[in-house]
Amino acid sequence: MKNLYIFILVLFIPWSFSLAKYDEFEDGDDIMEYDDNDFAEFEDVSEDTVTESPQRVITTEDDEEEATVELEGQDENQEDFDDADTQEGDTESEPYDDEEFEGYEEKPDASHSKNKDPITIVNVPAHLQNSWESYYMEILMVTGLLAYIMNYIIGKNKNNRLAHAWFNTHRELLESNFALVGDDGTNKEATSTGKLNQENEHIYNLWCSGRVCCEGMLIQLKFLKRQDLLNVLARMMRPASDQVQIKVTMNDEDMDTYVFAVGTRKALVRLQKEMQDLSEFCSDKPKSGAKYGLPDSLAILSEMGEVTEGMMDAKMIHFLTHYADKIDSVQFSDQFSGPKLMQEEGQLTKLPETKKTLLFTFNVPGSGNTSPKDMESLLPLMSMVIYSIDKAKKFRLNREGKQKADKNRARVEENFLKLTHVQRQEAAQSRREEKKRAEKERIMNEEDPEKQHPCPCLQKAALRREQKKLEKKQMKMKQIKVKAM
Amino acid sequence: PPSPGRYKPPATETNPALEDPTPDYMNLLGMVFSMCGLMLKLKWCAWIAVYCSFISFANSRSSEDTKQMMSSFMLSISAVVMSYLQNPQPMSPPW
């Protein structure tokens, strides 16, 4: 027991000594100085930091970041400093003294930012952004499409209303004059449908038949393309108007042979170029109708003066003067075959079929901005049409006129035959040449096996054939040259 | 005064194609643009194709085949959809 007590005492004394020392000398430097003051000068600064840092870790707060920052700050500062000023005791309470680190104020901040990850703002692609604004071009396109669809519906409805307004206004007149009003050709029996036939969103047809002297009458309401937005925009640049086109097909026995047209100068010039019959029979330029009391806007194209005289009676003049603004063109023709067809070279065509026709083209007033009420103003024009039908039936050329007319028609036919004759000749010539070439080739092919015979009696014949071959070769060369020419 | 003879209408138009070639041209243009849009992945081509098919439809005659219209329309819509599936970024204006 005594030995144990002695042992404990022995242990206790040095331990108490060490404690006492530690209490007195908190600063590590002092301890160092106390321990080895002589050798303090040769001590490295790094050793100091090594001894200091663990103590600082122990003594500082729980915040690890602060400790690490302090440590690193310490390290950096220690690297920069050559002096051993850090050994002073004041630095223990603060991580670093501002006064000591002159000119290195940014360093701690730099060290802060270096440690954290660099923040870069990446541009998010437009389609991943949650905003519709980046898709403004698409929205524009869709809006445009919607506008087109709206215009389509509005335009279609307007055309529909105009067509039905026209029909309602004219229905009585038509039904009193024609037995069959409205037929679309689908029924086996010819029954009157009493409806317009819609061909397009802007074209409406009506077929009327069952009247004396005419086979039938086709009315086409050619409205402007109000359903197409592009057309609407184009019309803002160039105003145009709706048209009513009436084509009356006359019976052969009910109309005499003449070609006559009256209308606006512009329309007549265009028709003269386009229409087969007007270009062939009415060679003169459109003449002014002032002679007959027509307004200046109207001009006349006629095959002969007698026809004009006959056509321009009082009632017709009355119609033409009163409704001059609505009339585009009026054409009476027994040789009507429609517009000129473009013929390809080398194609032989017969004379186009002709029909005795009265063709009327009227402009609807309003030049585009028509309302259903405007259709009523076209009613007198329909009366004019019916009057013209009767007039055409009654009008007959006198003997001189008839002779002239027959001469004209014979002349036109001759010209056409001449043209076609030339074409026919050319075709025949080319066919002949082809046949000749084919024959020569056959002869050439036949001669080759004959040459191989050694019999002398055939030598002369062979010589002759060789000569012929040479000649044919020369001919071929010539033909090739001609072809190349 | 009406007469007893009655007739049916003849073929109302012998050559409707000659008169107005707009729907046919627009149809063709629409197909060309939609193929360009699909092959070259150009969004604006596909949009123009949609417009062309709409214009063709608006100008078409009632006698025309609706199948043709529908096929052109569907092709242009598919061109638009495919262009956006391949590249969802919005269209950039040329300026």
Coordinates of C-alpha atoms in Angstrom, one line a residue:
Chain A
M1 CA 0.0 0.0 0.0
K2 CA 2.8 2.4 0.8
N3 CA 4.6 1.7 -2.4
L4 CA 1.4 2.5 -4.3
Y5 CA 1.0 5.8 -2.6
I6 CA 4.6 6.7 -3.3
F7 CA 4.1 5.7 -6.9
I8 CA 1.0 7.9 -7.3
L9 CA 2.8 10.9 -5.7
V10 CA 5.7 10.4 -8.0
L11 CA 3.4 10.5 -11.0
F12 CA 1.3 13.4 -9.6
I13 CA 4.2 15.8 -9.2
P14 CA 5.4 16.1 -12.7
W15 CA 1.9 16.2 -14.0
S16 CA 1.1 19.1 -11.8
F17 CA 4.2 20.8 -12.9
S18 CA 3.2 20.4 -16.6
L19 CA -0.2 21.8 -15.8
A20 CA 1.2 24.7 -14.0
K21 CA 3.5 25.5 -16.9
Y22 CA 0.7 25.3 -19.4
D23 CA -1.5 27.7 -17.4
E24 CA 1.2 30.2 -17.1
F25 CA 2.4 30.1 -20.6
E26 CA -0.5 30.0 -23.0
D27 CA 1.4 31.2 -25.9
G28 CA 3.3 28.6 -27.7
D29 CA 6.0 31.0 -28.6
D30 CA 6.6 31.8 -25.0
I31 CA 6.9 28.1 -24.3
M32 CA 9.4 27.8 -27.0
E33 CA 11.2 30.8 -25.7
Y34 CA 11.0 29.4 -22.3
D35 CA 12.2 26.1 -23.4
D36 CA 14.9 27.0 -25.8
N37 CA 15.4 30.7 -25.9
D38 CA 18.8 30.4 -27.3
F39 CA 17.6 28.5 -30.3
A40 CA 14.5 30.6 -30.9
E41 CA 16.2 32.5 -33.7
F42 CA 17.0 29.4 -35.7
E43 CA 13.5 28.1 -35.4
D44 CA 11.7 28.0 -38.8
V45 CA 8.5 29.9 -39.3
S46 CA 6.9 26.8 -40.7
E47 CA 7.6 25.0 -37.4
D48 CA 5.9 27.7 -35.7
T49 CA 2.9 27.4 -37.9
V50 CA 2.9 23.7 -37.5
T51 CA 2.9 24.0 -33.8
E52 CA 0.5 26.9 -33.9
S53 CA -2.1 25.5 -36.3
P54 CA -3.1 22.4 -34.3
Q55 CA -3.4 24.6 -31.3
R56 CA -5.5 27.0 -33.2
V57 CA -7.7 24.2 -34.4
I58 CA -8.2 23.2 -30.8
T59 CA -8.7 26.7 -29.5
T60 CA -11.0 28.0 -32.2
E61 CA -14.7 27.5 -32.5
D62 CA -16.5 24.6 -34.0
D63 CA -17.0 26.2 -37.3
E64 CA -14.7 24.3 -39.6
E65 CA -14.9 26.7 -42.4
E66 CA -13.6 29.4 -40.4
A67 CA -10.8 27.2 -39.3
T68 CA -9.9 26.1 -42.7
V69 CA -10.2 29.7 -44.0
E70 CA -8.1 30.8 -41.2
L71 CA -5.6 28.1 -41.8
E72 CA -5.4 28.8 -45.5
G73 CA -5.2 32.4 -44.9
Q74 CA -2.5 31.8 -42.5
D75 CA -0.7 29.6 -45.0
E76 CA -0.8 32.1 -47.8
N77 CA 0.2 34.9 -45.6
Q78 CA 3.0 32.8 -44.3
E79 CA 4.2 32.1 -47.7
D80 CA 4.3 35.7 -48.6
F81 CA 6.1 36.8 -45.5
D82 CA 9.7 36.3 -45.0
D83 CA 9.7 37.8 -41.6
A84 CA 8.8 36.0 -38.4
D85 CA 6.5 38.7 -37.4
T86 CA 3.7 36.3 -37.0
Q87 CA 5.3 35.0 -34.0
E88 CA 3.9 37.8 -32.1
G89 CA 1.1 37.0 -29.8
D90 CA -1.6 39.4 -31.0
T91 CA -2.5 37.2 -33.9
E92 CA -4.0 34.5 -31.9
S93 CA -7.4 36.2 -31.2
E94 CA -7.8 37.4 -34.8
P95 CA -7.3 35.2 -37.9
Y96 CA -5.2 37.9 -39.4
D97 CA -4.4 41.5 -38.7
D98 CA -5.3 43.9 -41.4
E99 CA -2.4 46.2 -40.7
E100 CA 0.1 43.5 -41.3
F101 CA -1.3 42.5 -44.7
E102 CA -1.0 45.8 -46.6
G103 CA -1.6 45.5 -50.2
Y104 CA -3.0 42.0 -49.9
E105 CA -6.5 42.9 -49.2
E106 CA -7.8 41.2 -52.2
K107 CA -6.0 38.0 -51.5
P108 CA -8.5 36.7 -49.0
D109 CA -11.3 37.5 -51.4
A110 CA -9.4 35.9 -54.2
S111 CA -8.9 32.8 -52.1
H112 CA -12.6 32.8 -51.3
S113 CA -13.7 32.9 -54.9
K114 CA -11.1 30.4 -56.0
N115 CA -12.3 27.9 -53.6
K116 CA -15.9 28.2 -54.7
D117 CA -17.0 26.9 -58.2
P118 CA -17.0 29.6 -60.9
I119 CA -20.5 30.7 -61.7
T120 CA -21.1 31.1 -65.4
I121 CA -24.5 32.0 -66.8
V122 CA -25.3 29.6 -69.7
N123 CA -27.7 30.8 -72.4
V124 CA -30.7 28.5 -72.2
P125 CA -31.8 27.6 -75.8
A126 CA -34.9 29.4 -76.8
H127 CA -37.1 26.4 -77.1
L128 CA -36.4 25.3 -73.6
Q129 CA -37.4 28.6 -72.2
N130 CA -40.9 28.7 -70.8
S131 CA -42.0 31.7 -72.9
W132 CA -44.1 31.8 -76.0
E133 CA -42.5 35.1 -77.0
S134 CA -39.6 33.4 -78.7
Y135 CA -42.0 31.7 -81.1
Y136 CA -43.3 35.0 -82.4
M137 CA -42.7 34.1 -86.1
E138 CA -44.8 30.9 -85.7
I139 CA -47.5 32.9 -84.1
L140 CA -47.4 35.3 -87.0
M141 CA -47.7 32.5 -89.5
V142 CA -50.7 30.9 -87.7
T143 CA -52.4 34.3 -87.4
G144 CA -51.9 34.8 -91.2
L145 CA -53.5 31.4 -91.8
L146 CA -56.4 32.2 -89.6
A147 CA -56.9 35.5 -91.4
Y148 CA -56.9 33.6 -94.7
I149 CA -59.5 31.2 -93.4
M150 CA -61.7 34.0 -92.1
N151 CA -61.4 35.8 -95.5
Y152 CA -62.3 32.6 -97.3
I153 CA -65.5 32.2 -95.3
I154 CA -66.5 35.8 -95.6
G155 CA -65.7 36.0 -99.3
K156 CA -67.5 32.8 -100.1
N157 CA -70.6 33.9 -98.2
K158 CA -70.6 37.3 -100.0
N159 CA -70.4 35.7 -103.4
N160 CA -73.2 33.3 -102.5
R161 CA -75.4 36.2 -101.4
L162 CA -74.7 38.2 -104.5
A163 CA -75.5 35.2 -106.8
H164 CA -78.8 34.5 -105.1
A165 CA -79.7 38.2 -105.1
W166 CA -79.1 38.2 -108.9
F167 CA -81.1 35.1 -109.4
N168 CA -84.0 36.3 -107.3
T169 CA -84.2 39.5 -109.3
H170 CA -84.1 37.8 -112.6
R171 CA -86.1 34.7 -111.9
E172 CA -89.4 36.1 -113.0
L173 CA -88.1 37.4 -116.3
L174 CA -86.3 34.2 -117.1
E175 CA -89.2 32.0 -116.2
S176 CA -91.5 34.0 -118.4
N177 CA -89.2 33.7 -121.4
F178 CA -87.8 30.2 -121.0
A179 CA -89.5 27.0 -120.3
L180 CA -86.4 25.4 -118.6
V181 CA -84.6 27.5 -116.1
G182 CA -81.7 25.8 -114.3
D183 CA -80.4 22.5 -115.3
D184 CA -77.2 20.8 -114.2
G185 CA -77.1 18.0 -116.7
T186 CA -77.4 15.2 -114.2
N187 CA -81.1 14.4 -114.6
K188 CA -82.2 12.2 -117.4
E189 CA -85.3 14.3 -118.0
A190 CA -85.1 17.9 -118.7
T191 CA -86.7 19.3 -115.6
S192 CA -86.2 22.8 -114.3
T193 CA -84.3 22.9 -111.1
G194 CA -84.8 26.6 -110.5
K195 CA -81.3 26.8 -108.9
L196 CA -78.0 28.2 -109.8
N197 CA -75.3 25.7 -110.5
Q198 CA -72.2 26.5 -108.4
E199 CA -69.0 25.7 -110.3
N200 CA -66.6 27.4 -108.0
E201 CA -66.6 29.7 -105.0
H202 CA -66.8 32.6 -107.4
I203 CA -68.5 31.2 -110.6
Y204 CA -72.2 30.3 -110.8
N205 CA -73.9 28.9 -113.9
L206 CA -77.4 28.9 -115.1
W207 CA -78.8 27.1 -118.1
C208 CA -82.0 28.3 -119.6
S209 CA -83.7 26.7 -122.5
G210 CA -87.1 26.3 -124.2
R211 CA -87.5 29.4 -126.2
V212 CA -88.2 30.0 -129.8
C213 CA -85.2 30.5 -132.1
C214 CA -82.5 29.8 -129.6
E215 CA -81.1 26.5 -128.5
G216 CA -80.3 27.7 -125.1
M217 CA -78.8 30.4 -123.0
L218 CA -75.9 29.9 -120.6
I219 CA -75.5 32.6 -117.9
Q220 CA -72.3 32.7 -116.0
L221 CA -71.9 34.9 -113.0
K222 CA -68.2 35.4 -112.8
F223 CA -67.6 37.1 -109.5
L224 CA -64.3 38.3 -108.1
K225 CA -62.3 35.8 -106.1
R226 CA -63.4 37.2 -102.8
Q227 CA -62.5 33.9 -101.1
D228 CA -58.8 34.2 -101.9
L229 CA -56.9 36.7 -99.7
L230 CA -54.2 37.1 -102.3
N231 CA -56.7 38.1 -104.9
V232 CA -58.3 40.5 -102.5
L233 CA -54.9 42.2 -101.9
A234 CA -54.2 42.2 -105.6
R235 CA -57.5 43.9 -106.3
M236 CA -56.5 46.7 -103.9
M237 CA -53.8 47.5 -106.4
R238 CA -55.9 46.9 -109.5
P239 CA -59.7 47.4 -109.2
A240 CA -61.8 45.0 -111.1
S241 CA -65.5 44.3 -111.2
D242 CA -67.8 41.2 -111.2
Q243 CA -69.0 40.1 -114.5
V244 CA -72.1 38.5 -115.9
Q245 CA -71.5 36.6 -119.1
I246 CA -74.5 35.5 -121.2
K247 CA -74.0 33.1 -124.1
V248 CA -77.0 32.5 -126.3
T249 CA -76.7 29.6 -128.8
M250 CA -78.9 30.3 -131.8
N251 CA -80.5 27.8 -134.0
D252 CA -78.9 27.5 -137.5
E253 CA -82.0 28.7 -139.3
D254 CA -82.7 31.6 -137.0
M255 CA -79.6 33.7 -137.6
D256 CA -78.1 35.1 -140.8
T257 CA -74.4 35.1 -141.5
Y258 CA -72.6 38.0 -140.0
V259 CA -70.1 39.0 -137.4
F260 CA -70.7 42.1 -135.3
A261 CA -69.4 43.4 -132.0
V262 CA -70.0 46.5 -129.9
G263 CA -68.5 47.5 -126.6
T264 CA -65.8 49.4 -124.8
R265 CA -62.7 50.1 -126.9
K266 CA -60.4 48.3 -124.6
A267 CA -62.6 45.2 -124.5
L268 CA -63.0 45.2 -128.3
V269 CA -59.2 45.5 -128.9
R270 CA -58.7 42.5 -126.6
L271 CA -61.4 40.5 -128.2
Q272 CA -60.1 41.2 -131.7
K273 CA -56.8 39.7 -130.7
E274 CA -58.2 36.7 -128.8
M275 CA -61.3 35.7 -130.7
Q276 CA -61.0 33.5 -133.8
D277 CA -64.0 35.0 -135.6
L278 CA -63.4 38.6 -134.8
S279 CA -59.8 38.4 -135.9
E280 CA -60.6 36.7 -139.2
F281 CA -63.7 38.6 -140.3
C282 CA -63.4 42.0 -138.7
S283 CA -60.0 43.2 -139.8
D284 CA -60.5 46.9 -139.2
K285 CA -59.9 48.7 -136.0
P286 CA -62.9 49.4 -133.7
K287 CA -64.7 52.4 -135.0
S288 CA -66.4 55.0 -132.9
G289 CA -70.1 54.7 -132.4
A290 CA -70.7 58.4 -132.3
K291 CA -72.2 58.2 -135.7
Y292 CA -75.1 56.3 -134.4
G293 CA -75.5 58.4 -131.2
L294 CA -73.5 56.1 -129.0
P295 CA -71.4 57.5 -126.2
D296 CA -67.6 57.8 -126.8
S297 CA -66.8 55.0 -124.5
L298 CA -68.3 52.5 -126.9
A299 CA -66.9 51.3 -130.2
I300 CA -68.1 49.0 -133.0
L301 CA -66.4 46.2 -134.8
S302 CA -68.2 44.9 -137.8
E303 CA -67.8 42.7 -140.8
M304 CA -69.5 45.2 -143.1
G305 CA -71.3 48.5 -142.8
E306 CA -74.7 47.0 -143.6
V307 CA -74.6 44.8 -140.5
T308 CA -74.0 47.8 -138.3
E309 CA -76.8 49.7 -140.0
G310 CA -79.1 46.9 -139.4
M311 CA -78.1 46.3 -135.8
M312 CA -78.2 49.9 -134.6
D313 CA -81.9 50.5 -134.5
A314 CA -83.5 52.9 -132.1
K315 CA -84.1 50.5 -129.3
M316 CA -80.7 49.0 -129.3
I317 CA -79.2 52.5 -129.3
H318 CA -81.4 53.3 -126.3
F319 CA -80.2 50.3 -124.5
L320 CA -76.5 50.9 -125.3
T321 CA -76.6 54.6 -124.3
H322 CA -78.5 54.1 -121.0
Y323 CA -76.5 51.2 -119.8
A324 CA -73.1 52.0 -121.3
D325 CA -71.3 51.9 -118.0
K326 CA -72.5 48.3 -117.4
I327 CA -71.7 47.0 -120.9
D328 CA -68.3 45.4 -121.5
S329 CA -68.9 43.8 -124.9
V330 CA -71.7 42.5 -127.1
Q331 CA -70.9 40.1 -129.8
F332 CA -73.1 38.6 -132.5
S333 CA -71.4 36.0 -134.6
D334 CA -72.3 33.0 -136.9
Q335 CA -68.7 31.8 -136.9
F336 CA -68.2 31.8 -133.2
S337 CA -65.7 29.1 -132.1
G338 CA -64.3 30.7 -129.0
P339 CA -60.8 32.0 -128.4
K340 CA -58.0 31.3 -130.8
L341 CA -56.4 27.9 -130.1
M342 CA -52.6 27.7 -130.0
Q343 CA -51.6 25.2 -132.7
E344 CA -48.4 23.3 -132.4
E345 CA -46.2 23.0 -135.5
G346 CA -46.7 20.0 -137.7
Q347 CA -50.2 19.4 -136.3
L348 CA -53.0 19.4 -138.9
T349 CA -56.2 20.8 -137.6
K350 CA -59.5 21.1 -139.2
L351 CA -61.4 24.3 -139.1
P352 CA -62.8 24.7 -135.6
E353 CA -66.5 24.0 -135.2
T354 CA -68.6 27.2 -135.3
K355 CA -71.8 28.0 -133.7
K356 CA -74.2 30.8 -134.2
T357 CA -73.9 32.7 -130.9
L358 CA -74.8 35.9 -129.2
L359 CA -72.3 36.7 -126.5
F360 CA -72.9 39.4 -123.8
T361 CA -70.5 40.5 -121.1
F362 CA -71.8 42.9 -118.5
N363 CA -69.9 44.6 -115.6
V364 CA -71.7 44.6 -112.3
P365 CA -71.7 48.2 -110.9
G366 CA -69.7 48.9 -107.8
S367 CA -66.3 47.7 -109.2
G368 CA -65.8 45.1 -106.5
N369 CA -67.7 46.7 -103.7
T370 CA -71.1 45.4 -104.9
S371 CA -74.0 44.8 -102.7
P372 CA -77.0 42.5 -103.4
K373 CA -79.1 45.6 -104.3
D374 CA -76.9 46.3 -107.3
M375 CA -78.2 43.2 -108.9
E376 CA -81.5 44.9 -109.6
S377 CA -79.8 47.3 -111.9
L378 CA -78.8 44.5 -114.2
L379 CA -82.4 43.6 -114.9
P380 CA -82.8 45.9 -117.9
L381 CA -79.8 44.3 -119.4
M382 CA -81.5 41.0 -119.4
S383 CA -84.3 42.6 -121.3
M384 CA -81.8 43.8 -123.8
V385 CA -80.5 40.3 -124.2
I386 CA -84.0 39.0 -125.0
Y387 CA -84.6 41.8 -127.4
S388 CA -81.3 41.0 -129.1
I389 CA -82.4 37.4 -129.6
D390 CA -85.5 38.4 -131.3
K391 CA -83.7 41.0 -133.3
A392 CA -81.1 38.5 -134.5
K393 CA -83.8 36.2 -135.7
K394 CA -85.5 39.0 -137.6
F395 CA -82.5 40.6 -139.2
R396 CA -81.6 39.4 -142.6
L397 CA -78.9 40.6 -145.0
N398 CA -79.9 41.8 -148.4
R399 CA -78.5 40.2 -151.5
E400 CA -75.3 42.3 -151.6
G401 CA -74.6 41.7 -148.0
K402 CA -75.1 38.0 -148.4
Q403 CA -72.7 37.8 -151.3
K404 CA -70.1 39.7 -149.4
A405 CA -70.6 37.5 -146.4
D406 CA -70.3 34.4 -148.5
K407 CA -67.1 35.7 -150.1
N408 CA -65.6 36.4 -146.8
R409 CA -66.3 33.0 -145.5
A410 CA -65.0 31.3 -148.6
R411 CA -61.8 33.4 -148.3
V412 CA -61.2 32.4 -144.8
E413 CA -61.7 28.8 -145.6
E414 CA -59.3 29.0 -148.5
N415 CA -56.6 30.6 -146.3
F416 CA -57.0 27.9 -143.8
L417 CA -56.8 25.1 -146.4
K418 CA -53.7 26.7 -147.9
L419 CA -52.0 26.7 -144.5
T420 CA -53.0 23.2 -143.9
H421 CA -52.0 22.2 -147.5
V422 CA -48.5 23.5 -146.9
Q423 CA -48.4 21.5 -143.7
R424 CA -49.7 18.5 -145.4
Q425 CA -47.1 18.7 -148.1
E426 CA -44.3 19.0 -145.7
A427 CA -45.6 16.0 -143.8
A428 CA -45.8 14.0 -147.0
Q429 CA -42.3 15.0 -148.1
S430 CA -40.8 13.9 -144.8
R431 CA -42.6 10.6 -145.0
R432 CA -41.3 10.0 -148.5
E433 CA -37.7 10.8 -147.4
E434 CA -38.0 8.3 -144.6
K435 CA -39.2 5.6 -146.9
K436 CA -36.3 6.2 -149.2
R437 CA -33.8 5.9 -146.4
A438 CA -35.4 2.7 -145.2
E439 CA -35.2 1.2 -148.7
K440 CA -31.6 2.1 -149.1
E441 CA -30.7 0.5 -145.8
R442 CA -32.5 -2.6 -146.8
I443 CA -30.5 -2.7 -150.1
M444 CA -27.3 -2.2 -148.2
N445 CA -28.0 -5.1 -145.9
E446 CA -28.9 -7.4 -148.8
E447 CA -25.7 -6.7 -150.7
D448 CA -23.3 -7.7 -148.0
P449 CA -23.9 -11.5 -148.1
E450 CA -23.8 -11.5 -152.0
K451 CA -20.3 -10.1 -152.0
Q452 CA -18.9 -13.2 -150.5
H453 CA -19.6 -15.3 -153.6
P454 CA -16.2 -16.0 -155.5
C455 CA -18.0 -16.8 -158.8
P456 CA -16.6 -14.5 -161.5
C457 CA -19.9 -14.1 -163.4
L458 CA -21.1 -12.1 -160.5
Q459 CA -18.0 -9.9 -160.3
K460 CA -19.4 -7.3 -162.7
A461 CA -22.6 -7.2 -160.8
A462 CA -20.6 -6.9 -157.6
L463 CA -18.6 -4.0 -159.1
R464 CA -21.8 -2.3 -160.0
R465 CA -23.2 -2.8 -156.5
E466 CA -20.1 -1.4 -155.1
Q467 CA -20.4 1.7 -157.2
K468 CA -24.0 2.0 -156.1
K469 CA -22.9 1.7 -152.5
L470 CA -20.5 4.5 -153.0
E471 CA -23.1 6.6 -154.6
K472 CA -25.5 5.9 -151.7
K473 CA -22.9 6.7 -149.2
Q474 CA -22.4 10.0 -150.9
M475 CA -26.1 10.6 -150.9
K476 CA -26.2 9.8 -147.2
M477 CA -23.5 12.3 -146.5
K478 CA -25.4 14.9 -148.4
Q479 CA -28.6 14.1 -146.5
I480 CA -26.7 14.4 -143.2
K481 CA -25.3 17.7 -144.3
V482 CA -28.8 18.8 -145.3
K483 CA -30.1 17.7 -141.9
A484 CA -27.4 19.6 -140.1
M485 CA -28.3 22.6 -142.1
Chain B
P1 CA -93.5 32.9 -125.4
P2 CA -92.1 29.5 -124.4
S3 CA -91.7 26.8 -127.0
P4 CA -92.3 23.1 -126.5
G5 CA -88.7 22.1 -127.3
R6 CA -86.5 21.5 -124.3
Y7 CA -82.8 20.8 -124.1
K8 CA -80.2 19.7 -121.6
P9 CA -77.1 21.8 -121.1
P10 CA -74.0 20.8 -122.9
A11 CA -70.7 20.5 -121.1
T12 CA -70.5 23.9 -119.5
E13 CA -66.8 24.3 -120.0
T14 CA -64.7 22.4 -122.5
N15 CA -61.4 23.4 -121.0
P16 CA -61.6 24.7 -117.5
A17 CA -57.9 24.1 -117.0
L18 CA -57.1 26.6 -119.7
E19 CA -59.0 29.3 -118.0
D20 CA -57.5 29.4 -114.6
P21 CA -54.3 27.4 -113.9
T22 CA -53.9 28.9 -110.4
P23 CA -55.1 25.9 -108.3
D24 CA -52.8 23.5 -110.3
Y25 CA -49.8 25.7 -110.0
M26 CA -50.4 26.3 -106.3
N27 CA -50.8 22.6 -105.8
L28 CA -47.5 21.9 -107.4
L29 CA -45.7 24.7 -105.6
G30 CA -47.1 23.4 -102.3
M31 CA -45.7 20.0 -103.0
V32 CA -42.3 21.3 -104.0
F33 CA -42.0 23.5 -101.0
S34 CA -43.1 20.8 -98.6
M35 CA -40.5 18.4 -100.1
C36 CA -37.8 21.2 -99.7
G37 CA -38.9 21.7 -96.1
L38 CA -38.7 18.0 -95.3
M39 CA -35.4 17.3 -97.1
L40 CA -33.5 20.5 -96.3
K41 CA -35.1 21.0 -92.9
L42 CA -36.2 24.5 -93.6
K43 CA -39.1 25.7 -91.5
W44 CA -40.1 28.6 -93.7
C45 CA -40.4 26.3 -96.7
A46 CA -42.9 24.1 -94.8
W47 CA -44.9 27.2 -93.8
I48 CA -45.1 28.5 -97.3
A49 CA -46.2 25.0 -98.4
V50 CA -49.1 25.2 -96.0
Y51 CA -50.1 28.6 -97.4
C52 CA -49.8 27.3 -101.0
S53 CA -52.1 24.4 -100.3
F54 CA -54.7 26.7 -98.7
I55 CA -54.6 29.0 -101.7
S56 CA -55.0 26.0 -104.0
F57 CA -58.0 24.9 -102.1
A58 CA -59.6 28.4 -102.2
N59 CA -59.2 28.6 -105.9
S60 CA -60.2 25.1 -106.8
R61 CA -63.2 24.1 -108.9
S62 CA -65.9 22.0 -107.4
S63 CA -65.4 19.4 -110.0
E64 CA -61.8 18.9 -108.9
D65 CA -60.7 15.9 -107.0
T66 CA -60.7 16.5 -103.2
K67 CA -58.1 13.7 -102.8
Q68 CA -55.5 15.8 -104.5
M69 CA -56.3 18.8 -102.3
M70 CA -56.2 16.7 -99.1
S71 CA -52.9 15.0 -100.0
S72 CA -51.2 18.3 -100.7
F73 CA -52.6 19.7 -97.5
M74 CA -51.5 16.7 -95.4
L75 CA -48.1 16.7 -97.0
S76 CA -47.5 20.4 -96.1
I77 CA -48.8 19.8 -92.5
S78 CA -46.4 16.9 -92.1
A79 CA -43.5 19.0 -93.4
V80 CA -44.2 21.6 -90.7
V81 CA -44.5 19.0 -88.0
M82 CA -41.4 17.2 -89.0
S83 CA -39.3 20.3 -89.2
Y84 CA -40.3 21.2 -85.6
L85 CA -39.8 17.7 -84.3
Q86 CA -36.3 17.7 -85.7
N87 CA -35.4 21.2 -84.5
P88 CA -37.8 22.6 -81.9
Q89 CA -36.1 26.0 -81.9
P90 CA -38.3 28.8 -83.1
M91 CA -37.9 30.2 -86.6
S92 CA -35.5 33.1 -86.9
P93 CA -36.5 36.0 -89.2
P94 CA -34.2 36.7 -92.1
W95 CA -33.4 40.2 -91.0

